[in-house]
Amino acid sequence: MSLNLLKNSIHTLPHLFRFGLMGILVLFISLFFPSNTLFNYEFEQGKRWKYDDLAAPFDFPIKKSEGQLLAERELIAKDFTPYYRWNKDIQVQQKKKFVAGFSTQFQLISAQDSLSKKPDSAFYVNTALGIIDYLYKEQIIEVAALHQAKGDEFVFELLDASVDLGEHSLDDVLTAKEASQILVDTFTLSPTDPYSKLTFDLLKEVISVPNIYFDDLITEKNKQNTLNNLSPFRGMVKTGDLVVMRDQLIDSTTQAKLFSYEEKYNTEINEQKNGFLIYLGYLALTIALIAIFGIFMQFYSKPVYENVRHLSLILMMIAGYAYLSNVVDGIHLFNQYLIPFCIIPIVIQNFFSAQLALFTHIVIILLTSMLLSLDYQFILIQIIVGMVAIITKLKTRYLSDFFISLLYIGLAYTACFISLELIHTGAIFPIVSETGKVIVEGVRWEMLGWIGLNVFLTMLSYPLIPLLERMFGLTSEITLVEWADLNNPLLKELSMKAPGTLQHSLQVANLSEAAAEEVGANSLLVKVAALYHDIGKMENPEYFIENQNQHNPHEQLSYLESAKMILSHVTEGIKMAKKYRLPNVIVDFIRSHHGTTRVEYFYRKHKAENPDIEVDPMDFTYPGPRPQNKEEAIMMIADSLEAASKSLKNPSAEDIDNLVENIIKGKIAMHQFDDTNLSFQDLEKVKMVLKKLLKSINHVRIEYPGENKTAKPEKE
């Protein structure tokens, strides 16, 4: 019981390891889950709202755009009313200055003019002080240099100590020039009176000092207060108000509402949400996608699923694109259309099947769209282009075909993108209103630049294929073409040691290739495998009929020894293939090209020679395994038919038909095709192709009506 338990445990280990790989993938992808649910609408000014009517679920203010705020700040800075200060102390100071100056100058003049009668100085002083009082009461202003350009339209706020006297203009005060003119008009200057001239000159000097001047500190302080108090909002949307209707054209006002709603939603509403529940939701979806993908592989790509290295490659590609998408999304200079998603179907189709390539591509697109909240337009374009990449059967055998397929991918990207843009905008180019405002943007032609870079980066699949091939033990068409070269050292050695075997292999290669093309199998793979399937015969080439001349060495061996010699070419071929480092997929053909069939001739001869001894059939049976896929089954059939057809002497068309039918029936009876996906419909197609080719190879002549059927056929 413990032994059975141990066996069961060992049997389940590979399954657990594969589940572990997929679990690690899920955990890795979970590192890129958004921490909250963001505003999940896409919109642009000039385009139509493609969702249902959106009503406000809460009150929110309408924010001004950065451009609007900047324009308002510039306008405030430009038109801000400056503050000027009225200093009443200037009037007193200037009166004292006049009195002191007049007294000194009056005495000097009086001392020089001792003969004349001295006038009454009080008259001049009182007259002058009256003028000073009048002018400073009217207020004399000094306009700052930065305000002089405004001319007569200049206005300012007047401050008296800490009291704001309100807004004033130049009409409310005197400039220095106006004050001087009033002095000239008011004061009577006598040319013969030196005291009159003294009074005038001193007055002119005194009133040149203004009592209203620019207060830059107060002005800057109040300007900053005004800018700081500038409201970032321009209205309010109440709960239940309609923000935007379905198919409504989004103008600047609606766009401002949507931006404000988005900010309120992302900054405040998300704070009330449970981040853990959001994480669980993303985790559940990711697990579901990866689980569905795993189930698909179990049913439709079982060899890939059961090969840990190949499965690891697929899962690493999914993880790599999840990481790459997250990185590109974090760089605002880049666009998601830059990511070359088509590398996935190109690489996988070159190594595996088109089904697996498409399914993997869809899983990656869905995961990326979920992680980055991308719209259906992105998903639709990527899936369609992925289909085009698979339909074009983009292979790397010929570089010219590779670039033609890339051209198809680029055209598919461009056509899909422009079509969806026309659906959304209804215009090719921007539609501009009479005021010069763009109403509808039209097709975003600049996005074609990102698509062009995408197609350019898709070329990375060409060098990536041989790299992955070596890392994960795969075989690409590039490698197969190299091995198909008849100048390959191993094939040259085969041509020298066993030329008959090489000719047989070439015939099998041609038959297998034609049959594989008919049923949609990998014709290049089966052709190359056919070239190497009998390399084990080089060890003892003379024991195989195609390399014999007159002497048959089997005459010196027992039937059992002969059978072992024949059977050994499979094991020897495997050893030689590994020595020359043939791809594993070719080695599989060498193993399975005889399946588990018997060396029937020697088995029956040995049994007839030893009727009293129980003969073990396994001594005459190839080690196998049986063919595991269409390609291996086709080559088994072609190998048997090519060898068997050589035993026919002047075969008729009926002989060829019977040979093909009997050989295939025999393989079916021995269950050689049970492990393959070769259907009966495929077998019928294979039969038709092989019959046609074998008739051509054996030069079967058409029988005309009335011809003697018993006559010996002629050779053409």
XYZ file of C-alpha atoms in Angstrom:
716
model
C 0.000 0.000 0.000
C 2.849 2.365 0.879
C 4.479 1.522 -2.473
C 1.306 2.440 -4.370
C 1.059 5.643 -2.381
C 4.661 6.483 -3.301
C 3.981 5.774 -6.974
C 0.875 7.968 -6.930
C 2.836 10.747 -5.241
C 5.583 10.572 -7.848
C 2.969 10.560 -10.615
C 1.317 13.719 -9.259
C 4.573 15.666 -8.845
C 4.660 16.976 -12.454
C 1.041 18.136 -12.128
C 1.817 19.934 -8.886
C 4.848 21.562 -10.478
C 2.779 22.853 -13.412
C 0.116 24.165 -11.012
C 2.909 25.819 -9.047
C 4.207 27.564 -12.183
C 0.759 28.932 -12.950
C 0.360 29.987 -9.311
C 3.644 31.889 -9.454
C 2.423 33.597 -12.639
C -0.776 34.711 -10.903
C 1.190 36.089 -7.931
C 3.554 37.935 -10.275
C 0.679 39.531 -12.185
C -0.936 40.499 -8.865
C 1.987 42.876 -8.257
C 0.519 45.117 -10.971
C -3.089 45.149 -9.737
C -4.468 48.707 -9.328
C -4.974 49.521 -5.651
C -8.389 51.076 -6.278
C -11.063 51.414 -8.924
C -10.356 54.526 -10.935
C -12.744 56.552 -13.041
C -13.296 54.090 -15.883
C -14.488 56.350 -18.684
C -12.500 57.490 -21.723
C -13.343 60.903 -23.189
C -11.847 63.698 -25.268
C -12.993 67.170 -26.206
C -14.491 67.188 -29.682
C -15.611 63.557 -29.489
C -18.934 62.067 -28.507
C -19.725 60.460 -25.167
C -19.912 56.742 -25.972
C -21.438 55.609 -22.677
C -24.893 55.872 -21.127
C -26.174 59.118 -19.594
C -24.029 60.119 -16.620
C -25.774 61.744 -13.672
C -23.866 63.132 -10.695
C -24.041 60.706 -7.730
C -22.743 63.457 -5.435
C -22.192 67.234 -5.307
C -18.955 68.443 -6.841
C -17.540 71.813 -7.911
C -16.516 72.410 -11.520
C -12.812 73.066 -11.573
C -11.228 75.592 -13.854
C -8.618 74.218 -16.178
C -4.942 75.003 -15.655
C -5.069 77.191 -18.726
C -8.007 79.183 -17.339
C -6.336 79.632 -13.961
C -3.098 80.737 -15.592
C -4.934 83.255 -17.788
C -6.791 84.667 -14.773
C -3.573 84.974 -12.775
C -1.879 86.787 -15.641
C -4.852 89.140 -15.961
C -4.801 89.882 -12.225
C -1.070 90.522 -12.308
C -1.471 92.798 -15.304
C -4.536 94.797 -14.174
C -4.051 94.775 -10.406
C -4.742 98.232 -8.920
C -1.563 99.431 -7.176
C -1.532 101.004 -3.726
C -0.239 104.589 -3.178
C 0.302 106.071 0.276
C -0.695 109.620 1.381
C 1.934 110.889 3.773
C 0.512 113.959 5.593
C 3.795 114.521 7.405
C 5.313 115.651 4.107
C 3.239 118.855 4.247
C 4.548 119.766 7.696
C 8.114 118.808 6.819
C 8.119 120.857 3.637
C 6.650 123.926 5.420
C 9.426 123.749 8.003
C 11.955 123.329 5.259
C 10.589 126.422 3.501
C 10.619 128.533 6.661
C 14.179 127.508 7.532
C 15.416 128.106 4.014
C 13.594 131.413 3.616
C 14.878 132.759 6.957
C 18.489 132.030 6.085
C 18.266 133.392 2.567
C 16.267 136.451 3.696
C 19.035 137.469 6.105
C 21.716 137.050 3.499
C 19.862 139.216 1.016
C 19.141 141.822 3.687
C 22.827 141.973 4.662
C 23.864 142.559 1.061
C 21.222 145.285 0.515
C 21.847 147.407 3.613
C 20.709 150.650 1.989
C 17.228 149.497 1.043
C 14.370 149.305 3.388
C 13.807 145.742 4.572
C 10.367 144.291 3.692
C 8.202 142.397 6.109
C 9.350 138.724 5.876
C 6.106 137.497 7.475
C 4.217 138.503 4.351
C 6.303 136.286 2.122
C 6.278 133.392 4.576
C 2.528 133.434 5.140
C 1.855 133.682 1.416
C 4.154 130.770 0.695
C 2.803 128.585 3.505
C -0.717 129.183 2.243
C 0.301 127.977 -1.202
C 2.050 124.910 0.305
C -1.022 124.052 2.333
C -3.242 124.367 -0.693
C -1.093 122.243 -2.962
C -0.462 119.460 -0.459
C -4.116 119.456 0.467
C -4.871 118.872 -3.202
C -2.313 116.013 -2.980
C 0.766 115.813 -5.155
C 1.512 112.359 -6.599
C 4.639 110.787 -8.001
C 3.598 108.127 -10.520
C 5.984 105.146 -10.468
C 7.829 104.381 -13.693
C 6.010 101.045 -14.228
C 2.641 102.850 -14.153
C 3.431 105.826 -16.374
C 2.563 103.950 -19.568
C -1.110 103.905 -18.530
C -1.327 107.670 -18.899
C -4.549 109.405 -17.879
C -6.326 106.045 -17.422
C -4.144 105.212 -14.455
C -6.073 104.432 -11.241
C -4.792 103.498 -7.793
C -5.871 102.714 -4.270
C -5.051 105.549 -1.846
C -3.973 104.739 1.689
C -4.018 107.152 4.616
C -1.956 105.378 7.242
C -3.933 102.098 7.634
C -7.135 103.523 6.141
C -8.007 102.672 2.523
C -9.491 105.823 0.981
C -10.642 103.937 -2.071
C -9.843 104.036 -5.734
C -8.518 107.290 -7.168
C -7.506 108.520 -10.595
C -5.076 111.217 -11.712
C -8.008 113.626 -11.928
C -8.307 113.456 -8.136
C -4.702 114.535 -7.440
C -1.963 116.781 -8.783
C 1.097 115.663 -10.612
C 4.383 117.495 -10.016
C 3.925 119.276 -13.335
C 0.391 120.403 -12.429
C 1.540 121.617 -9.004
C 4.294 123.698 -10.618
C 1.803 125.202 -13.046
C -0.532 126.197 -10.201
C 2.408 127.819 -8.446
C 3.212 129.838 -11.562
C -0.422 130.841 -11.979
C -0.918 131.695 -8.294
C 2.278 133.417 -7.201
C 2.984 136.920 -8.568
C 6.697 137.113 -9.266
C 8.202 140.658 -9.322
C 11.372 140.872 -11.441
C 12.706 143.752 -9.286
C 11.916 142.140 -5.946
C 14.678 139.705 -4.842
C 12.557 138.475 -1.959
C 9.743 137.550 -4.345
C 12.169 135.519 -6.486
C 13.568 133.856 -3.342
C 10.070 132.858 -2.267
C 9.202 131.443 -5.717
C 12.385 129.402 -6.017
C 12.006 127.927 -2.548
C 8.337 127.112 -3.187
C 9.217 125.385 -6.432
C 11.821 123.285 -4.645
C 9.562 122.423 -1.719
C 6.533 121.278 -3.744
C 8.705 119.013 -5.884
C 8.445 116.456 -3.075
C 5.124 114.551 -3.498
C 2.991 113.520 -0.548
C 1.510 110.543 -2.461
C 3.926 107.782 -3.546
C 3.843 104.128 -4.644
C 3.860 101.558 -1.833
C 5.322 98.478 -3.556
C 5.295 96.298 -0.418
C 1.592 96.740 0.241
C 0.823 96.382 -3.455
C 2.713 93.062 -3.764
C 1.197 91.756 -0.538
C -2.350 92.477 -1.650
C -1.667 91.133 -5.134
C -0.477 87.805 -3.671
C -3.521 87.694 -1.394
C -5.759 88.189 -4.405
C -3.970 85.457 -6.368
C -4.094 83.089 -3.409
C -7.792 83.725 -2.973
C -8.505 83.093 -6.640
C -11.205 80.425 -6.775
C -10.234 77.269 -8.679
C -13.892 76.573 -9.356
C -16.417 78.062 -11.734
C -19.657 76.474 -10.695
C -21.303 73.568 -8.913
C -22.953 70.337 -10.026
C -25.607 69.047 -7.635
C -26.474 65.428 -6.932
C -28.728 64.108 -9.692
C -27.733 66.761 -12.225
C -26.966 65.391 -15.695
C -23.243 65.641 -16.377
C -23.302 64.347 -19.963
C -25.762 62.498 -22.209
C -25.064 59.515 -24.437
C -23.683 60.572 -27.861
C -23.353 64.173 -26.651
C -20.486 66.116 -28.211
C -17.982 66.912 -25.474
C -17.219 70.653 -25.449
C -14.899 72.520 -23.080
C -17.621 73.006 -20.434
C -18.631 69.331 -20.426
C -14.993 68.310 -20.382
C -14.419 70.503 -17.313
C -17.359 68.814 -15.576
C -16.023 65.351 -16.421
C -12.521 66.211 -15.203
C -13.953 67.565 -11.955
C -16.137 64.484 -11.512
C -13.152 62.206 -12.196
C -10.956 63.990 -9.639
C -13.644 63.922 -6.977
C -14.290 60.237 -7.688
C -10.633 59.207 -7.638
C -9.528 61.240 -4.608
C -12.501 61.035 -2.287
C -14.821 58.211 -3.287
C -12.030 55.658 -3.629
C -10.938 56.375 -0.067
C -14.196 54.834 1.107
C -13.622 51.617 -0.857
C -12.098 48.428 0.506
C -8.753 47.942 -1.255
C -8.581 44.306 -0.203
C -11.893 43.513 -1.891
C -10.694 45.235 -5.053
C -7.531 43.124 -4.930
C -9.614 39.963 -4.499
C -11.692 40.899 -7.541
C -8.619 41.324 -9.731
C -7.143 38.131 -8.291
C -10.282 36.126 -9.053
C -10.345 37.331 -12.667
C -6.645 36.574 -13.126
C -7.001 33.086 -11.651
C -10.001 32.456 -13.910
C -8.082 33.526 -17.035
C -4.982 31.485 -16.192
C -7.118 28.466 -15.200
C -9.062 28.605 -18.478
C -5.765 28.901 -20.321
C -4.387 25.868 -18.493
C -7.492 23.807 -19.267
C -7.269 24.810 -22.920
C -3.662 23.620 -23.076
C -4.561 20.318 -21.422
C -7.196 19.588 -24.060
C -5.766 21.173 -27.202
C -1.990 21.524 -26.607
C -1.258 18.630 -24.300
C 2.348 18.063 -25.457
C 3.158 21.698 -24.661
C 1.352 21.521 -21.320
C 3.209 18.367 -20.293
C 6.612 19.726 -21.303
C 7.726 21.894 -18.392
C 10.231 23.896 -20.446
C 7.701 24.680 -23.157
C 5.007 25.528 -20.611
C 7.485 27.801 -18.823
C 8.092 29.694 -22.078
C 4.380 30.394 -22.564
C 3.897 31.498 -18.952
C 7.021 33.684 -19.085
C 5.659 35.448 -22.167
C 2.428 36.212 -20.322
C 4.362 37.500 -17.292
C 6.721 39.509 -19.498
C 3.927 41.336 -21.296
C 2.147 42.081 -18.014
C 5.345 43.696 -16.745
C 6.087 45.498 -20.031
C 2.584 46.960 -20.202
C 2.872 48.228 -16.640
C 6.230 49.893 -17.401
C 4.998 51.561 -20.605
C 1.852 52.760 -18.830
C 4.021 54.409 -16.171
C 5.991 56.410 -18.761
C 3.714 59.242 -19.879
C 5.745 59.862 -23.042
C 4.775 56.424 -24.364
C 1.498 55.045 -25.653
C 0.147 51.503 -25.184
C 0.039 51.073 -28.966
C 3.839 51.018 -28.835
C 3.867 47.500 -27.310
C 4.439 44.856 -30.039
C 1.815 42.327 -28.961
C 2.049 40.520 -32.324
C 5.384 39.036 -31.291
C 3.333 36.560 -29.216
C 1.411 34.822 -32.056
C 4.453 34.986 -34.343
C 6.772 33.244 -31.873
C 4.261 30.699 -30.586
C 3.015 29.767 -34.062
C 6.592 29.145 -35.167
C 7.116 26.692 -32.329
C 3.665 25.301 -31.630
C 0.159 25.567 -33.123
C -1.924 28.446 -34.452
C -4.650 27.589 -31.913
C -2.268 28.020 -28.994
C -0.835 31.199 -30.535
C -4.255 32.842 -30.834
C -5.448 31.734 -27.392
C -2.254 32.970 -25.712
C -2.523 36.279 -27.573
C -6.124 36.780 -26.420
C -5.269 35.929 -22.796
C -2.421 38.467 -22.773
C -4.585 41.191 -24.344
C -7.377 40.581 -21.812
C -4.945 40.608 -18.879
C -3.280 43.806 -20.086
C -6.616 45.518 -20.652
C -7.789 44.500 -17.175
C -4.625 45.743 -15.455
C -4.575 49.097 -17.282
C -8.354 49.615 -17.676
C -8.023 49.942 -21.459
C -11.100 50.449 -23.635
C -12.719 48.029 -26.053
C -11.114 49.841 -29.004
C -7.655 48.727 -27.870
C -8.814 45.143 -27.225
C -10.597 44.871 -30.582
C -7.654 46.201 -32.587
C -5.108 43.947 -30.876
C -7.209 40.796 -31.263
C -7.933 41.476 -34.959
C -4.267 42.201 -35.717
C -3.260 39.060 -33.816
C -5.633 37.069 -36.021
C -4.066 38.614 -39.127
C -0.592 37.647 -37.870
C -1.765 34.042 -37.495
C -3.689 33.906 -40.798
C -0.646 35.133 -42.722
C 1.211 32.122 -41.255
C 4.138 34.371 -40.498
C 7.129 32.052 -40.621
C 10.813 32.850 -40.434
C 11.961 30.418 -43.134
C 12.272 33.199 -45.716
C 13.111 36.767 -44.734
C 11.127 38.225 -47.652
C 7.951 36.433 -46.506
C 8.600 37.682 -42.981
C 8.627 41.332 -44.104
C 5.548 40.855 -46.293
C 3.686 39.490 -43.277
C 4.833 42.489 -41.236
C 3.359 44.697 -43.954
C 0.013 42.909 -43.562
C 0.180 43.462 -39.804
C 0.849 47.177 -40.313
C -2.033 47.498 -42.778
C -4.366 45.662 -40.390
C -3.378 47.976 -37.518
C -3.902 51.082 -39.658
C -7.229 49.947 -41.149
C -8.683 48.907 -37.769
C -7.558 52.083 -36.009
C -8.832 54.471 -38.682
C -12.151 52.571 -38.947
C -12.798 52.821 -35.215
C -11.759 56.479 -35.196
C -14.271 57.231 -37.968
C -16.978 55.436 -35.972
C -16.225 57.561 -32.906
C -15.661 60.956 -34.528
C -17.566 60.868 -37.807
C -14.909 63.101 -39.352
C -11.538 62.561 -41.026
C -10.112 65.977 -40.198
C -10.871 68.436 -37.334
C -14.125 70.384 -37.568
C -13.650 74.045 -36.585
C -16.425 76.483 -35.593
C -16.758 80.049 -36.935
C -14.943 81.312 -33.847
C -11.954 79.095 -34.622
C -12.710 76.601 -31.863
C -12.163 72.903 -32.642
C -15.521 71.153 -32.241
C -14.491 67.661 -33.369
C -10.876 66.525 -33.558
C -11.362 63.911 -36.260
C -8.981 60.989 -36.740
C -5.933 61.078 -34.448
C -3.381 60.730 -37.238
C -0.476 61.100 -34.810
C -1.357 57.666 -33.377
C -0.217 56.079 -36.637
C 3.318 56.968 -35.580
C 2.995 54.730 -32.508
C 1.533 51.978 -34.689
C 4.508 52.296 -37.060
C 6.904 51.889 -34.127
C 4.854 48.895 -32.986
C 5.301 47.145 -36.346
C 8.996 48.033 -36.357
C 9.470 46.482 -32.898
C 7.604 43.379 -34.073
C 10.702 42.631 -36.161
C 12.344 41.637 -32.872
C 10.524 38.322 -33.223
C 13.025 37.290 -35.914
C 16.135 37.281 -33.665
C 14.030 36.285 -30.659
C 12.988 32.958 -32.192
C 16.478 31.381 -32.394
C 17.268 32.700 -28.907
C 14.174 31.090 -27.374
C 14.839 27.980 -29.425
C 18.140 27.384 -27.674
C 16.900 28.385 -24.239
C 13.810 26.156 -24.217
C 14.807 23.226 -26.408
C 12.556 24.147 -29.337
C 12.994 23.900 -33.089
C 12.203 26.714 -35.489
C 11.904 26.737 -39.260
C 15.271 28.487 -39.481
C 16.909 25.480 -37.824
C 14.930 22.990 -39.901
C 16.030 24.666 -43.124
C 19.635 24.438 -41.962
C 19.261 20.697 -41.236
C 17.577 20.151 -44.617
C 20.777 21.147 -46.429
C 22.189 18.024 -48.120
C 25.675 19.413 -47.538
C 25.167 18.851 -43.840
C 28.060 16.680 -42.551
C 25.698 13.979 -41.253
C 23.856 13.641 -44.561
C 27.140 13.650 -46.488
C 28.351 10.837 -44.253
C 25.093 8.972 -44.907
C 25.559 9.395 -48.661
C 29.040 7.865 -48.413
C 28.309 4.984 -46.022
C 24.734 4.147 -47.022
C 23.843 5.734 -50.380
C 20.809 3.484 -50.821
C 19.463 4.611 -47.455
C 19.916 8.252 -48.449
C 17.941 7.693 -51.670
C 15.246 5.934 -49.671
C 15.189 8.853 -47.181
C 14.879 11.395 -50.001
C 11.907 9.531 -51.446
C 10.283 9.271 -48.012
C 10.903 13.014 -47.501
C 9.116 13.884 -50.760
C 6.186 11.579 -50.026
C 5.862 12.810 -46.431
C 6.065 16.477 -47.396
C 3.289 16.179 -49.993
C 1.010 14.246 -47.644
C 1.626 16.684 -44.762
C 0.740 19.677 -46.929
C -2.514 17.991 -47.925
C -3.708 17.616 -44.299
C -2.288 20.889 -42.968
C 0.544 19.306 -40.970
C 4.064 20.710 -40.637
C 5.466 19.734 -44.011
C 8.949 21.168 -43.414
C 9.321 19.282 -40.136
C 8.255 15.927 -41.570
C 10.482 16.426 -44.626
C 13.582 17.134 -42.548
C 12.774 14.302 -40.128
C 12.476 11.894 -43.068
C 15.996 12.776 -44.189
C 17.418 11.628 -40.860
C 15.031 8.880 -39.773
C 17.337 6.028 -40.908
C 20.760 7.447 -39.995
C 21.200 4.499 -37.617
C 21.697 2.249 -40.664
C 25.147 3.800 -41.150
C 26.496 1.525 -38.407
C 25.795 -1.605 -40.469
C 24.592 -0.421 -43.879
C 25.124 -3.790 -45.644
C 22.411 -5.428 -43.527
C 19.731 -3.298 -45.184
C 18.490 -4.266 -48.621
C 18.732 -0.828 -50.207
C 22.504 -0.855 -49.620
C 23.132 -4.464 -50.759
C 24.544 -5.516 -54.126
C 25.048 -9.288 -54.527
C 26.015 -10.374 -51.024
C 23.390 -10.659 -48.252
C 25.081 -10.831 -44.807
C 21.833 -12.063 -43.197
C 22.614 -15.489 -44.690
C 25.320 -15.916 -42.043
C 22.975 -14.905 -39.170
C 20.074 -16.564 -37.438
C 16.643 -15.022 -37.849
C 16.777 -13.705 -34.286
C 20.212 -12.137 -34.875
C 19.013 -10.597 -38.114
C 15.975 -9.148 -36.350
C 18.179 -7.596 -33.670
C 20.412 -6.114 -36.356
C 17.389 -4.553 -38.085
C 15.897 -3.316 -34.814
C 19.187 -1.737 -33.753
C 19.071 0.939 -36.437
C 16.523 2.825 -34.325
C 18.604 2.872 -31.146
C 21.798 3.529 -33.099
C 20.038 6.361 -34.922
C 19.043 7.953 -31.611
C 22.645 7.761 -30.356
C 23.962 9.273 -33.581
C 21.319 12.028 -33.548
C 22.312 13.037 -30.034
C 25.970 12.931 -30.971
C 25.363 15.353 -33.844
C 22.955 17.396 -31.696
C 19.903 17.018 -33.885
C 16.836 18.812 -32.526
C 14.824 16.721 -30.076
C 11.799 16.866 -32.328
C 13.792 15.075 -35.070
C 14.992 12.478 -32.541
C 11.327 11.784 -31.739
C 10.745 10.841 -35.386
C 13.688 8.430 -35.280
C 12.193 6.779 -32.181
C 8.675 6.464 -33.552
C 9.065 5.867 -37.291
C 8.529 2.106 -36.794
C 6.350 2.536 -33.725
C 5.845 -0.785 -31.928
C 5.595 -2.895 -35.090
C 7.382 -6.211 -35.581
C 10.069 -7.246 -38.017
C 7.442 -9.515 -39.481
C 9.596 -11.464 -41.998
C 12.205 -12.614 -39.479
C 9.580 -13.198 -36.786
C 7.628 -15.621 -38.975
C 10.778 -17.344 -40.260
C 12.082 -17.806 -36.724
C 8.728 -19.095 -35.538
C 8.515 -21.575 -38.422
C 12.071 -22.752 -37.757
C 11.322 -23.277 -34.067
C 7.787 -24.653 -33.854
C 8.366 -26.280 -30.464
C 9.767 -23.154 -28.799
C 7.582 -20.323 -27.523
C 8.809 -17.233 -29.380
C 8.705 -13.930 -27.536
C 7.280 -11.338 -29.999
C 9.075 -8.557 -28.119
C 12.397 -9.893 -29.438
C 11.190 -8.911 -32.899
C 9.366 -5.688 -31.954
C 10.652 -2.126 -32.266
C 10.983 -0.310 -28.908
C 8.663 2.517 -29.978
C 6.964 4.656 -28.934
C 4.087 4.818 -31.384
C 3.698 8.072 -33.378
C 2.499 10.932 -31.206
C 1.245 13.368 -33.839
C 0.177 13.735 -37.465
C 3.677 14.336 -38.722
C 5.139 11.196 -37.145
C 2.205 9.085 -38.393
C 2.565 10.423 -41.955
C 6.271 9.651 -42.034
C 5.655 6.106 -40.715
C 3.203 5.492 -43.562
C 5.496 7.023 -46.195
C 8.496 5.045 -44.912
C 6.628 1.733 -45.066
C 5.110 2.429 -48.480
C 8.365 3.554 -50.086
C 10.137 0.406 -48.904
C 7.239 -1.909 -49.782
C 6.752 -0.433 -53.253
C 10.289 -1.495 -54.151
C 9.228 -5.139 -53.839
C 6.603 -4.723 -56.556
C 7.681 -5.774 -60.031
C 6.100 -3.651 -62.757
C 3.164 -2.612 -60.521
C -0.147 -1.580 -61.983
C -2.294 1.253 -60.643
C -4.409 -1.338 -58.862
C -1.288 -2.834 -57.271
C -0.277 0.570 -55.912
C -3.785 1.246 -54.601
C -3.913 -2.140 -52.871
C -0.455 -1.632 -51.406
C -1.393 1.737 -49.886
C -4.672 0.409 -48.513
C -3.098 -2.713 -47.009
C -0.151 -0.917 -45.409
C -2.388 1.669 -43.743
C -4.925 -0.966 -42.658
C -2.099 -2.932 -41.085
C -0.885 0.109 -39.123
C -4.409 0.793 -37.900
C -4.869 -2.853 -36.906
C -1.668 -2.624 -34.827
C -2.994 0.581 -33.167
C -0.035 2.633 -34.384
C -2.100 5.795 -34.842
C -4.005 5.655 -31.549
C -1.855 8.370 -29.925
C -2.039 10.786 -32.856
C -4.608 13.383 -33.881
C -4.786 11.931 -37.403
C -8.449 11.568 -38.375
C -9.943 9.117 -40.894
C -10.606 12.092 -43.173
C -6.909 12.981 -42.969
C -6.013 9.361 -43.753
C -8.122 9.415 -46.903
C -6.337 12.551 -48.093
C -2.970 10.984 -47.296
C -3.916 7.867 -49.256
C -4.871 9.878 -52.347
C -1.603 11.837 -52.360
C 0.595 8.808 -51.752
C -1.156 6.707 -54.398
C -0.662 9.446 -56.961
C 3.014 9.950 -56.137
C 3.838 6.234 -55.943
C 2.267 5.674 -59.366
C 4.425 8.464 -60.735
C 7.573 7.135 -59.057
C 6.959 3.594 -60.327
C 6.062 4.790 -63.843
C 2.633 3.123 -63.904
C 1.220 3.459 -67.459
C -2.423 4.255 -68.051
C -4.418 1.334 -69.523
C -6.497 2.349 -72.529
C -9.863 0.742 -73.447
C -9.456 -2.547 -75.298
C -5.862 -3.079 -74.144
C -4.979 -6.616 -73.079
C -4.869 -6.401 -69.297
C -2.858 -9.565 -69.046
C -0.096 -8.161 -71.180
C 3.108 -7.247 -69.463
C 3.132 -3.486 -68.714
C 5.669 -1.445 -70.491
C 8.135 0.729 -68.676
C 8.209 4.328 -69.718
